[in-house]
Each structure stands twice: as structure tokens, then as C-alpha cells.
PDB file of C-alpha atoms in Angstrom:
ATOM      1  CA  UNK A   1     -29.374  34.244  11.074  1.00  0.00           C
ATOM      2  CA  UNK A   2     -29.127  30.722  11.973  1.00  0.00           C
ATOM      3  CA  UNK A   3     -28.498  31.725  16.203  1.00  0.00           C
ATOM      4  CA  UNK A   4     -31.395  33.235  15.243  1.00  0.00           C
ATOM      5  CA  UNK A   5     -33.426  30.250  14.028  1.00  0.00           C
ATOM      6  CA  UNK A   6     -31.868  28.080  17.568  1.00  0.00           C
ATOM      7  CA  UNK A   7     -32.321  30.279  19.457  1.00  0.00           C
ATOM      8  CA  UNK A   8     -35.523  30.103  18.917  1.00  0.00           C
ATOM      9  CA  UNK A   9     -35.666  25.684  20.000  1.00  0.00           C
ATOM     10  CA  UNK A  10     -33.386  26.549  23.291  1.00  0.00           C
ATOM     11  CA  UNK A  11     -33.644  23.992  25.470  1.00  0.00           C
ATOM     12  CA  UNK A  12     -31.773  23.434  28.788  1.00  0.00           C
ATOM     13  CA  UNK A  13     -28.537  22.089  28.590  1.00  0.00           C
ATOM     14  CA  UNK A  14     -27.530  18.593  29.483  1.00  0.00           C
ATOM     15  CA  UNK A  15     -24.185  19.338  30.285  1.00  0.00           C
ATOM     16  CA  UNK A  16     -22.102  22.582  30.126  1.00  0.00           C
ATOM     17  CA  UNK A  17     -19.416  20.964  27.819  1.00  0.00           C
ATOM     18  CA  UNK A  18     -20.065  20.499  24.257  1.00  0.00           C
ATOM     19  CA  UNK A  19     -23.404  20.055  25.224  1.00  0.00           C
ATOM     20  CA  UNK A  20     -25.046  18.517  21.326  1.00  0.00           C
ATOM     21  CA  UNK A  21     -28.454  18.251  20.221  1.00  0.00           C
ATOM     22  CA  UNK A  22     -28.460  16.144  16.767  1.00  0.00           C
ATOM     23  CA  UNK A  23     -30.721  15.573  13.825  1.00  0.00           C
ATOM     24  CA  UNK A  24     -30.099  12.764  11.795  1.00  0.00           C
ATOM     25  CA  UNK A  25     -29.964  12.371   7.999  1.00  0.00           C
ATOM     26  CA  UNK A  26     -29.920   9.783   4.640  1.00  0.00           C
ATOM     27  CA  UNK A  27     -25.571   9.273   5.145  1.00  0.00           C
ATOM     28  CA  UNK A  28     -24.783  12.277   7.675  1.00  0.00           C
ATOM     29  CA  UNK A  29     -26.402  13.631  10.391  1.00  0.00           C
ATOM     30  CA  UNK A  30     -26.160  17.403  11.609  1.00  0.00           C
ATOM     31  CA  UNK A  31     -25.284  18.241  15.255  1.00  0.00           C
ATOM     32  CA  UNK A  32     -25.291  21.591  17.342  1.00  0.00           C
ATOM     33  CA  UNK A  33     -22.432  21.959  20.011  1.00  0.00           C
ATOM     34  CA  UNK A  34     -22.721  24.863  22.616  1.00  0.00           C
ATOM     35  CA  UNK A  35     -20.715  25.012  25.177  1.00  0.00           C
ATOM     36  CA  UNK A  36     -21.581  27.110  28.617  1.00  0.00           C
ATOM     37  CA  UNK A  37     -18.260  27.581  30.067  1.00  0.00           C
ATOM     38  CA  UNK A  38     -14.345  27.647  29.669  1.00  0.00           C
ATOM     39  CA  UNK A  39     -12.815  24.493  28.888  1.00  0.00           C
ATOM     40  CA  UNK A  40      -9.286  23.074  27.422  1.00  0.00           C
ATOM     41  CA  UNK A  41      -8.347  19.795  25.608  1.00  0.00           C
ATOM     42  CA  UNK A  42     -12.003  18.866  24.928  1.00  0.00           C
ATOM     43  CA  UNK A  43     -11.078  16.198  22.419  1.00  0.00           C
ATOM     44  CA  UNK A  44     -13.597  15.737  19.070  1.00  0.00           C
ATOM     45  CA  UNK A  45     -13.056  13.054  17.201  1.00  0.00           C
ATOM     46  CA  UNK A  46     -15.534  10.795  14.090  1.00  0.00           C
ATOM     47  CA  UNK A  47     -15.187   7.907  11.744  1.00  0.00           C
ATOM     48  CA  UNK A  48     -16.409  10.077   8.757  1.00  0.00           C
ATOM     49  CA  UNK A  49     -15.389  13.149   7.170  1.00  0.00           C
ATOM     50  CA  UNK A  50     -17.163  16.009   9.409  1.00  0.00           C
ATOM     51  CA  UNK A  51     -17.496  19.935   8.383  1.00  0.00           C
ATOM     52  CA  UNK A  52     -17.516  22.172  11.299  1.00  0.00           C
ATOM     53  CA  UNK A  53     -19.358  25.671  11.282  1.00  0.00           C
ATOM     54  CA  UNK A  54     -18.586  28.435  13.678  1.00  0.00           C
ATOM     55  CA  UNK A  55     -21.787  29.904  14.618  1.00  0.00           C
ATOM     56  CA  UNK A  56     -20.772  32.057  17.824  1.00  0.00           C
ATOM     57  CA  UNK A  57     -17.334  32.571  20.180  1.00  0.00           C
ATOM     58  CA  UNK A  58     -13.900  31.403  19.904  1.00  0.00           C
ATOM     59  CA  UNK A  59     -12.916  28.046  19.721  1.00  0.00           C
ATOM     60  CA  UNK A  60      -8.874  27.195  19.480  1.00  0.00           C
ATOM     61  CA  UNK A  61      -8.104  24.213  17.553  1.00  0.00           C
ATOM     62  CA  UNK A  62      -5.166  21.603  18.120  1.00  0.00           C
ATOM     63  CA  UNK A  63      -4.333  18.276  16.164  1.00  0.00           C
ATOM     64  CA  UNK A  64      -1.444  15.608  17.184  1.00  0.00           C
ATOM     65  CA  UNK A  65       0.071  16.764  13.174  1.00  0.00           C
ATOM     66  CA  UNK A  66       1.691  20.282  15.428  1.00  0.00           C
ATOM     67  CA  UNK A  67      -1.780  22.415  13.719  1.00  0.00           C
ATOM     68  CA  UNK A  68      -3.035  25.118  16.683  1.00  0.00           C
ATOM     69  CA  UNK A  69      -5.249  27.916  15.324  1.00  0.00           C
ATOM     70  CA  UNK A  70      -7.966  30.680  16.100  1.00  0.00           C
ATOM     71  CA  UNK A  71     -11.736  29.156  14.807  1.00  0.00           C
ATOM     72  CA  UNK A  72     -13.966  31.956  15.052  1.00  0.00           C
ATOM     73  CA  UNK A  73     -17.532  32.605  13.073  1.00  0.00           C
ATOM     74  CA  UNK A  74     -17.785  32.198   9.640  1.00  0.00           C
ATOM     75  CA  UNK A  75     -15.339  29.750   9.731  1.00  0.00           C
ATOM     76  CA  UNK A  76     -15.125  26.507   8.024  1.00  0.00           C
ATOM     77  CA  UNK A  77     -12.787  23.598   9.414  1.00  0.00           C
ATOM     78  CA  UNK A  78     -12.956  20.093   8.162  1.00  0.00           C
ATOM     79  CA  UNK A  79     -11.752  17.276  10.230  1.00  0.00           C
ATOM     80  CA  UNK A  80     -10.604  14.097   8.357  1.00  0.00           C
ATOM     81  CA  UNK A  81     -11.906  10.629   9.049  1.00  0.00           C
ATOM     82  CA  UNK A  82     -10.390   9.300  12.721  1.00  0.00           C
ATOM     83  CA  UNK A  83      -8.477  12.180  13.421  1.00  0.00           C
ATOM     84  CA  UNK A  84      -8.280  13.575  16.974  1.00  0.00           C
ATOM     85  CA  UNK A  85      -9.072  16.829  17.751  1.00  0.00           C
ATOM     86  CA  UNK A  86      -8.416  18.678  21.471  1.00  0.00           C
ATOM     87  CA  UNK A  87     -10.421  22.251  21.564  1.00  0.00           C
ATOM     88  CA  UNK A  88     -10.059  25.077  23.988  1.00  0.00           C
ATOM     89  CA  UNK A  89     -13.084  27.179  24.748  1.00  0.00           C
ATOM     90  CA  UNK A  90     -11.591  30.711  25.942  1.00  0.00           C
ATOM     91  CA  UNK A  91     -14.667  33.057  26.764  1.00  0.00           C
ATOM     92  CA  UNK A  92     -17.442  30.176  26.738  1.00  0.00           C
ATOM     93  CA  UNK A  93     -20.015  31.342  28.755  1.00  0.00           C
ATOM     94  CA  UNK A  94     -23.342  30.771  30.060  1.00  0.00           C
ATOM     95  CA  UNK A  95     -25.044  33.630  28.661  1.00  0.00           C
ATOM     96  CA  UNK A  96     -22.599  33.987  25.592  1.00  0.00           C
ATOM     97  CA  UNK A  97     -22.196  29.796  24.628  1.00  0.00           C
ATOM     98  CA  UNK A  98     -19.861  29.064  22.171  1.00  0.00           C
ATOM     99  CA  UNK A  99     -21.634  27.300  19.374  1.00  0.00           C
ATOM    100  CA  UNK A 100     -20.516  25.173  16.604  1.00  0.00           C
ATOM    101  CA  UNK A 101     -22.365  23.662  13.757  1.00  0.00           C
ATOM    102  CA  UNK A 102     -21.215  20.210  12.640  1.00  0.00           C
ATOM    103  CA  UNK A 103     -22.597  18.077   9.968  1.00  0.00           C
ATOM    104  CA  UNK A 104     -20.467  14.542   9.389  1.00  0.00           C
ATOM    105  CA  UNK A 105     -21.245  12.668   6.087  1.00  0.00           C
ATOM    106  CA  UNK A 106     -20.183   9.323   4.381  1.00  0.00           C
ATOM    107  CA  UNK A 107     -17.038   8.949   3.080  1.00  0.00           C
ATOM    108  CA  UNK A 108     -18.770   6.295   0.625  1.00  0.00           C
ATOM    109  CA  UNK A 109     -21.298   9.686   0.422  1.00  0.00           C
ATOM    110  CA  UNK A 110     -18.580  12.066  -0.879  1.00  0.00           C
ATOM    111  CA  UNK A 111     -16.325   9.724  -2.813  1.00  0.00           C
ATOM    112  CA  UNK A 112     -19.794   8.826  -5.042  1.00  0.00           C
ATOM    113  CA  UNK A 113     -20.373  12.777  -5.437  1.00  0.00           C
ATOM    114  CA  UNK A 114     -16.468  13.253  -6.835  1.00  0.00           C
ATOM    115  CA  UNK A 115     -17.127  10.371  -9.098  1.00  0.00           C
ATOM    116  CA  UNK A 116     -19.908  12.110 -10.973  1.00  0.00           C
ATOM    117  CA  UNK A 117     -17.826  14.817 -10.675  1.00  0.00           C
ATOM    118  CA  UNK A 118     -15.482  13.698 -12.643  1.00  0.00           C
ATOM    119  CA  UNK A 119     -17.807  11.910 -14.926  1.00  0.00           C
ATOM    120  CA  UNK A 120     -19.541  14.824 -15.624  1.00  0.00           C
ATOM    121  CA  UNK A 121     -16.329  17.360 -16.193  1.00  0.00           C
ATOM    122  CA  UNK A 122     -13.176  17.612 -17.218  1.00  0.00           C
ATOM    123  CA  UNK A 123     -10.674  19.906 -15.636  1.00  0.00           C
ATOM    124  CA  UNK A 124      -6.994  20.213 -16.380  1.00  0.00           C
ATOM    125  CA  UNK A 125      -5.087  16.853 -16.556  1.00  0.00           C
ATOM    126  CA  UNK A 126      -2.511  18.617 -14.342  1.00  0.00           C
ATOM    127  CA  UNK A 127      -4.684  18.994 -11.632  1.00  0.00           C
ATOM    128  CA  UNK A 128      -5.862  15.252 -11.534  1.00  0.00           C
ATOM    129  CA  UNK A 129      -9.401  14.497 -10.672  1.00  0.00           C
ATOM    130  CA  UNK A 130     -12.381  15.318  -8.580  1.00  0.00           C
ATOM    131  CA  UNK A 131     -11.542  13.662  -5.048  1.00  0.00           C
ATOM    132  CA  UNK A 132     -11.825  14.307  -1.350  1.00  0.00           C
ATOM    133  CA  UNK A 133      -8.203  14.541   0.540  1.00  0.00           C
ATOM    134  CA  UNK A 134      -8.262  13.437   3.781  1.00  0.00           C
ATOM    135  CA  UNK A 135      -6.317  16.544   6.194  1.00  0.00           C
ATOM    136  CA  UNK A 136      -7.840  19.277   7.185  1.00  0.00           C
ATOM    137  CA  UNK A 137      -9.390  22.199   5.882  1.00  0.00           C
ATOM    138  CA  UNK A 138      -9.595  25.671   7.863  1.00  0.00           C
ATOM    139  CA  UNK A 139     -10.776  28.525   5.788  1.00  0.00           C
ATOM    140  CA  UNK A 140     -13.342  31.541   5.863  1.00  0.00           C
ATOM    141  CA  UNK A 141     -16.195  30.498   4.065  1.00  0.00           C
ATOM    142  CA  UNK A 142     -18.152  33.037   1.752  1.00  0.00           C
ATOM    143  CA  UNK A 143     -21.526  34.139   2.165  1.00  0.00           C
ATOM    144  CA  UNK A 144     -22.821  31.634  -0.330  1.00  0.00           C
ATOM    145  CA  UNK A 145     -21.986  28.644   2.129  1.00  0.00           C
ATOM    146  CA  UNK A 146     -23.370  30.714   5.151  1.00  0.00           C
ATOM    147  CA  UNK A 147     -26.789  30.615   3.548  1.00  0.00           C
ATOM    148  CA  UNK A 148     -26.364  26.583   3.121  1.00  0.00           C
ATOM    149  CA  UNK A 149     -25.644  26.200   6.434  1.00  0.00           C
ATOM    150  CA  UNK A 150     -28.684  28.167   7.314  1.00  0.00           C
ATOM    151  CA  UNK A 151     -31.259  26.709   5.023  1.00  0.00           C
ATOM    152  CA  UNK A 152     -29.764  22.991   6.315  1.00  0.00           C
ATOM    153  CA  UNK A 153     -29.845  23.566   9.799  1.00  0.00           C
ATOM    154  CA  UNK A 154     -34.255  24.398   9.190  1.00  0.00           C
ATOM    155  CA  UNK A 155     -33.839  21.271   6.535  1.00  0.00           C
ATOM    156  CA  UNK A 156     -32.463  19.321   9.214  1.00  0.00           C
ATOM    157  CA  UNK A 157     -34.582  20.050  11.975  1.00  0.00           C
ATOM    158  CA  UNK A 158     -38.104  20.197  10.175  1.00  0.00           C
ATOM    159  CA  UNK A 159     -40.452  17.477   9.899  1.00  0.00           C
ATOM    160  CA  UNK A 160     -41.056  17.969   6.181  1.00  0.00           C
ATOM    161  CA  UNK A 161     -43.080  14.988   4.002  1.00  0.00           C
ATOM    162  CA  UNK A 162     -39.489  15.927   1.559  1.00  0.00           C
ATOM    163  CA  UNK A 163     -37.289  15.962   3.922  1.00  0.00           C
ATOM    164  CA  UNK A 164     -35.157  13.363   3.071  1.00  0.00           C
ATOM    165  CA  UNK A 165     -34.496  14.406  -0.762  1.00  0.00           C
ATOM    166  CA  UNK A 166     -34.037  18.017   0.013  1.00  0.00           C
ATOM    167  CA  UNK A 167     -30.922  16.839   2.614  1.00  0.00           C
ATOM    168  CA  UNK A 168     -29.824  15.134   0.321  1.00  0.00           C
ATOM    169  CA  UNK A 169     -29.725  18.421  -2.418  1.00  0.00           C
ATOM    170  CA  UNK A 170     -28.162  20.068   0.515  1.00  0.00           C
ATOM    171  CA  UNK A 171     -25.266  17.425   1.191  1.00  0.00           C
ATOM    172  CA  UNK A 172     -24.470  17.231  -2.162  1.00  0.00           C
ATOM    173  CA  UNK A 173     -23.846  20.645  -2.188  1.00  0.00           C
ATOM    174  CA  UNK A 174     -21.944  21.374   0.597  1.00  0.00           C
ATOM    175  CA  UNK A 175     -20.016  18.606  -0.659  1.00  0.00           C
ATOM    176  CA  UNK A 176     -18.979  20.099  -3.983  1.00  0.00           C
ATOM    177  CA  UNK A 177     -18.286  23.203  -2.400  1.00  0.00           C
ATOM    178  CA  UNK A 178     -16.014  21.295  -0.129  1.00  0.00           C
ATOM    179  CA  UNK A 179     -14.125  19.489  -3.065  1.00  0.00           C
ATOM    180  CA  UNK A 180     -13.853  22.431  -4.783  1.00  0.00           C
ATOM    181  CA  UNK A 181     -12.237  24.661  -1.942  1.00  0.00           C
ATOM    182  CA  UNK A 182      -9.999  21.794  -1.984  1.00  0.00           C
ATOM    183  CA  UNK A 183      -8.999  20.866  -4.793  1.00  0.00           C
ATOM    184  CA  UNK A 184      -9.056  24.947  -5.507  1.00  0.00           C
ATOM    185  CA  UNK A 185      -6.306  24.688  -2.431  1.00  0.00           C
ATOM    186  CA  UNK A 186      -4.198  22.588  -4.083  1.00  0.00           C
ATOM    187  CA  UNK A 187      -4.237  23.557  -6.897  1.00  0.00           C
ATOM    188  CA  UNK A 188      -3.182  27.135  -5.674  1.00  0.00           C
ATOM    189  CA  UNK A 189      -0.093  25.195  -4.220  1.00  0.00           C
ATOM    190  CA  UNK A 190       1.722  23.526  -7.075  1.00  0.00           C
ATOM    191  CA  UNK A 191       0.759  26.830  -9.165  1.00  0.00           C
ATOM    192  CA  UNK A 192       2.910  28.778  -6.693  1.00  0.00           C
ATOM    193  CA  UNK A 193       5.450  25.547  -6.535  1.00  0.00           C
ATOM    194  CA  UNK A 194       5.512  25.003 -10.248  1.00  0.00           C
ATOM    195  CA  UNK A 195       4.450  28.124 -12.045  1.00  0.00           C
ATOM    196  CA  UNK A 196       5.985  27.168 -15.057  1.00  0.00           C
ATOM    197  CA  UNK A 197       5.181  23.795 -15.529  1.00  0.00           C
ATOM    198  CA  UNK A 198       2.389  25.177 -17.686  1.00  0.00           C
ATOM    199  CA  UNK A 199       0.361  28.032 -19.602  1.00  0.00           C
ATOM    200  CA  UNK A 200      -2.446  27.811 -16.859  1.00  0.00           C
ATOM    201  CA  UNK A 201      -0.772  27.946 -14.008  1.00  0.00           C
ATOM    202  CA  UNK A 202       1.289  30.614 -15.128  1.00  0.00           C
ATOM    203  CA  UNK A 203      -1.681  32.673 -15.803  1.00  0.00           C
ATOM    204  CA  UNK A 204      -2.987  31.614 -12.465  1.00  0.00           C
ATOM    205  CA  UNK A 205       0.413  31.939 -10.509  1.00  0.00           C
ATOM    206  CA  UNK A 206       0.293  35.572 -12.255  1.00  0.00           C
ATOM    207  CA  UNK A 207      -3.032  37.051 -10.365  1.00  0.00           C
ATOM    208  CA  UNK A 208      -2.005  35.669  -7.546  1.00  0.00           C
ATOM    209  CA  UNK A 209       1.313  37.178  -7.391  1.00  0.00           C
ATOM    210  CA  UNK A 210      -0.166  40.646  -8.575  1.00  0.00           C
ATOM    211  CA  UNK A 211      -3.119  40.525  -6.620  1.00  0.00           C
ATOM    212  CA  UNK A 212      -3.720  44.790  -6.159  1.00  0.00           C
ATOM    213  CA  UNK A 213      -2.618  45.319 -10.246  1.00  0.00           C
ATOM    214  CA  UNK A 214      -5.270  45.311 -12.412  1.00  0.00           C
ATOM    215  CA  UNK A 215      -5.095  42.115 -14.813  1.00  0.00           C
ATOM    216  CA  UNK A 216      -5.422  42.043 -18.336  1.00  0.00           C
ATOM    217  CA  UNK A 217      -6.957  39.101 -20.217  1.00  0.00           C
ATOM    218  CA  UNK A 218      -4.654  40.022 -23.198  1.00  0.00           C
ATOM    219  CA  UNK A 219      -1.945  39.419 -21.329  1.00  0.00           C
ATOM    220  CA  UNK A 220      -3.132  35.923 -19.117  1.00  0.00           C
ATOM    221  CA  UNK A 221      -3.852  34.401 -22.449  1.00  0.00           C
ATOM    222  CA  UNK A 222      -0.509  34.901 -23.718  1.00  0.00           C
ATOM    223  CA  UNK A 223       0.955  33.522 -20.911  1.00  0.00           C
ATOM    224  CA  UNK A 224      -1.417  30.568 -20.750  1.00  0.00           C
ATOM    225  CA  UNK A 225      -0.833  30.617 -24.612  1.00  0.00           C
ATOM    226  CA  UNK A 226      -4.480  29.979 -25.206  1.00  0.00           C
ATOM    227  CA  UNK A 227      -7.950  31.691 -27.734  1.00  0.00           C
ATOM    228  CA  UNK A 228      -9.516  34.214 -24.929  1.00  0.00           C
ATOM    229  CA  UNK A 229     -12.329  31.883 -25.277  1.00  0.00           C
ATOM    230  CA  UNK A 230     -10.064  28.780 -24.690  1.00  0.00           C
ATOM    231  CA  UNK A 231      -9.118  30.612 -21.592  1.00  0.00           C
ATOM    232  CA  UNK A 232     -11.850  31.159 -19.884  1.00  0.00           C
ATOM    233  CA  UNK A 233     -13.836  28.632 -19.950  1.00  0.00           C
ATOM    234  CA  UNK A 234     -11.046  26.255 -18.799  1.00  0.00           C
ATOM    235  CA  UNK A 235     -10.297  28.536 -15.976  1.00  0.00           C
ATOM    236  CA  UNK A 236     -13.640  28.314 -14.785  1.00  0.00           C
ATOM    237  CA  UNK A 237     -13.749  25.184 -15.493  1.00  0.00           C
ATOM    238  CA  UNK A 238     -10.861  24.644 -13.107  1.00  0.00           C
ATOM    239  CA  UNK A 239     -11.610  27.377 -10.495  1.00  0.00           C
ATOM    240  CA  UNK A 240     -15.003  27.329 -10.794  1.00  0.00           C
ATOM    241  CA  UNK A 241     -15.339  31.615 -11.590  1.00  0.00           C
ATOM    242  CA  UNK A 242     -13.884  34.523 -13.916  1.00  0.00           C
ATOM    243  CA  UNK A 243     -10.111  35.207 -13.407  1.00  0.00           C
ATOM    244  CA  UNK A 244     -11.381  38.679 -12.417  1.00  0.00           C
ATOM    245  CA  UNK A 245     -14.270  37.025  -9.930  1.00  0.00           C
ATOM    246  CA  UNK A 246     -10.686  34.766  -8.955  1.00  0.00           C
ATOM    247  CA  UNK A 247      -8.618  38.004  -8.178  1.00  0.00           C
ATOM    248  CA  UNK A 248     -11.121  39.642  -5.858  1.00  0.00           C
ATOM    249  CA  UNK A 249     -11.364  36.424  -4.312  1.00  0.00           C
ATOM    250  CA  UNK A 250      -8.127  35.702  -3.586  1.00  0.00           C
ATOM    251  CA  UNK A 251      -7.849  39.717  -2.492  1.00  0.00           C
ATOM    252  CA  UNK A 252     -10.867  39.471  -0.190  1.00  0.00           C
ATOM    253  CA  UNK A 253      -8.324  36.086   1.589  1.00  0.00           C
ATOM    254  CA  UNK A 254      -4.858  37.824   1.106  1.00  0.00           C
ATOM    255  CA  UNK A 255      -7.061  41.435   3.165  1.00  0.00           C
ATOM    256  CA  UNK A 256      -8.539  38.367   6.007  1.00  0.00           C
ATOM    257  CA  UNK A 257      -4.607  37.731   6.624  1.00  0.00           C
ATOM    258  CA  UNK A 258      -3.816  40.878   6.895  1.00  0.00           C
ATOM    259  CA  UNK A 259      -6.248  41.736   9.492  1.00  0.00           C
ATOM    260  CA  UNK A 260      -5.251  39.064  11.380  1.00  0.00           C
ATOM    261  CA  UNK A 261      -1.904  39.581  11.790  1.00  0.00           C
ATOM    262  CA  UNK A 262      -2.668  42.858  12.935  1.00  0.00           C
ATOM    263  CA  UNK A 263      -2.452  45.531   9.859  1.00  0.00           C
ATOM    264  CA  UNK A 264      -4.626  48.178   9.886  1.00  0.00           C
ATOM    265  CA  UNK A 265      -7.959  47.824   7.850  1.00  0.00           C
ATOM    266  CA  UNK A 266      -7.445  51.084   5.593  1.00  0.00           C
ATOM    267  CA  UNK A 267      -4.028  49.869   4.931  1.00  0.00           C
ATOM    268  CA  UNK A 268      -4.889  46.362   3.711  1.00  0.00           C
ATOM    269  CA  UNK A 269      -7.832  48.483   1.610  1.00  0.00           C
ATOM    270  CA  UNK A 270      -5.744  50.358   0.019  1.00  0.00           C
ATOM    271  CA  UNK A 271      -2.476  47.905  -0.657  1.00  0.00           C
ATOM    272  CA  UNK A 272      -4.268  45.128  -1.693  1.00  0.00           C
ATOM    273  CA  UNK A 273      -5.474  47.846  -5.055  1.00  0.00           C
ATOM    274  CA  UNK A 274      -8.897  49.209  -3.633  1.00  0.00           C
ATOM    275  CA  UNK A 275      -9.875  52.496  -4.550  1.00  0.00           C
ATOM    276  CA  UNK A 276     -11.915  53.337  -1.797  1.00  0.00           C
ATOM    277  CA  UNK A 277     -12.577  51.865   1.572  1.00  0.00           C
ATOM    278  CA  UNK A 278     -16.202  51.494   1.382  1.00  0.00           C
ATOM    279  CA  UNK A 279     -16.066  49.530  -1.550  1.00  0.00           C
ATOM    280  CA  UNK A 280     -13.643  47.541   0.114  1.00  0.00           C
ATOM    281  CA  UNK A 281     -16.003  46.608   3.587  1.00  0.00           C
ATOM    282  CA  UNK A 282     -18.482  46.047   0.892  1.00  0.00           C
ATOM    283  CA  UNK A 283     -17.339  43.645  -0.954  1.00  0.00           C
ATOM    284  CA  UNK A 284     -15.973  42.081   2.078  1.00  0.00           C
ATOM    285  CA  UNK A 285     -18.829  41.675   4.346  1.00  0.00           C
ATOM    286  CA  UNK A 286     -20.402  40.096   0.929  1.00  0.00           C
ATOM    287  CA  UNK A 287     -17.731  37.955   0.276  1.00  0.00           C
ATOM    288  CA  UNK A 288     -17.735  36.857   4.595  1.00  0.00           C
ATOM    289  CA  UNK A 289     -20.821  37.631   5.774  1.00  0.00           C
ATOM    290  CA  UNK A 290     -19.396  40.306   8.629  1.00  0.00           C
ATOM    291  CA  UNK A 291     -17.916  43.871   8.074  1.00  0.00           C
ATOM    292  CA  UNK A 292     -13.781  44.177   8.688  1.00  0.00           C
ATOM    293  CA  UNK A 293     -13.867  45.820  11.879  1.00  0.00           C
ATOM    294  CA  UNK A 294     -16.207  43.458  13.101  1.00  0.00           C
ATOM    295  CA  UNK A 295     -13.946  40.781  11.951  1.00  0.00           C
ATOM    296  CA  UNK A 296     -10.913  42.940  13.506  1.00  0.00           C
ATOM    297  CA  UNK A 297     -12.812  42.762  17.299  1.00  0.00           C
ATOM    298  CA  UNK A 298     -13.286  38.838  16.588  1.00  0.00           C
ATOM    299  CA  UNK A 299      -9.194  38.768  16.539  1.00  0.00           C
ATOM    300  CA  UNK A 300      -8.639  41.784  19.168  1.00  0.00           C
ATOM    301  CA  UNK A 301     -11.596  39.550  21.765  1.00  0.00           C
TER     302      UNK A 301
END
């Protein structure tokens, strides 16, 4: 766990609010921020895209474009260059600090990776090229991203002979995940607004509006006006997974949203088409790295 690793490297804080420890890498920097007492309206700004991941505690994020949201462990928050965010720390304590990991990646590096993706992959024309959108991205990250962040914490802080090369690989992976997350979010918004724009948008919209149902590939292929092989290939190229995995991911994201709003876990489970609470709890934990019950306790705490 990231928390255990950082606790082993614990040093005396220089300040009690946003105490920062940084590790430099090629075209990037990884920092750990610890806050040991409640605070309000603490400003954060970077001249490069800043990927933040909550490790422990709770923050409340505010931006100048009327964005206000709680920020919990296993969530990612990406700030655009030169964007100012104000942060509240409602539950920070000396013995239980609010901790966040932040990775600053140069805009040039992100552009370079996007260009490489555009050269090597061909998405459907209606969804455009890979490119970084300079806007806030706030999402629950999955277990794979959590594992990557844990690995990056070790790589940045160790004195390995191949450190720079390994950081390059890890930053590439994190950037690709960020670009795909933004691309998927924009794609979903587009599909909800213009579900009849193309066969693929119709199929994606159908899955999104039938999360509790068992989807039939034959029906999706008919909506997309594609053969089974072509549909699977284009779907995976655009969304990074199969239709079945995509529906499962969207079910879990909807479950996260409903539990956040105060709905009971059992009710959410069956409403979204899961057949047992134990199965729902298991796949939720695999996807988010925490159980529905633990996540609900974060919301209530």
C-alpha cells in the first residue's frame, strides 16, 4: 500500500498544511502533500497538468468556474495548467493527516504521447483524435491505476540505476490512462446528446441506458450496422474494452454515484442488475480498491 510505504519514509513536517516532499523525474515531478490540521481555501496551482490522487483523509475542491466537490481516497483529480483550485481540509489531524500524491507532467510530454497514439491507432472519425483537454477531470480510479501509482511512488523515490527510464515508462502509462479517461468521458457525453449520430454511438448509448439488462451482442451489432468482428474491433479501439466489460464498468460507476447520494448498498446492487450482494461487493472492490461499505463510510465520515 502507498500509505505503508510512505509511513516507512516518514520525516518531521516543516509545515502543518500541505507539507510537501518532492521527487524529480524527466519532464515530471512526483510530490506527496500531508496536511496535519483543518484548513480552508488553501490555493493550489501548477503551470503544467497536475494529476492528483487522494491517499487518505478528505478534501473539498473549489475552482473559479463554480466547481465544488469532495475528494476521497481512490479518486483522481486532474488540474489544467495555470488553473487555480482552493482546497478545504475538514478532517485533517496530526495523527491522521490528509495525504495526497501529485504528479506534474509537462504539457509537451502529454502532446507528444497523444501524437504517438494518433499515429499508431485509428479511432472512429466522429470521436476525433487523441488530445489533452485542459479541464478538470475528477473520477474514481480503478485498481490498475492504484497499482500504477504505488509503483510510481517506489520508482521516483528509489535510487535505481535505470530510474529515469522506468519513470518514463510509468509516466507514459499514466498519461495514456488520462487521455483515455478524457476521451471516454467526451465520447459518453457525445453519445448521450447525439445517440443517432452513427451506429456506434447508438450502440454505446443503448448500453448506457440499459445497465441493468443482459445485453445481446447481436442487437448491438444491428444498432451499429456492423458485423460481429468489426463491431468488437471498433468498440475496443474506441473504449479500450469489450461491450461486456464496458457495461460492468458503467454499472459500477453508477453504483458509486448512487451510494454517494445516500442510497442503500443492497438497493443499488439489485437495481443495477447484480444477482447477489457478495458478487457486487467483490467486483466493486476489484474496480475501485475499496468495498461498497467502506466507500459509504467515507461518504458519511
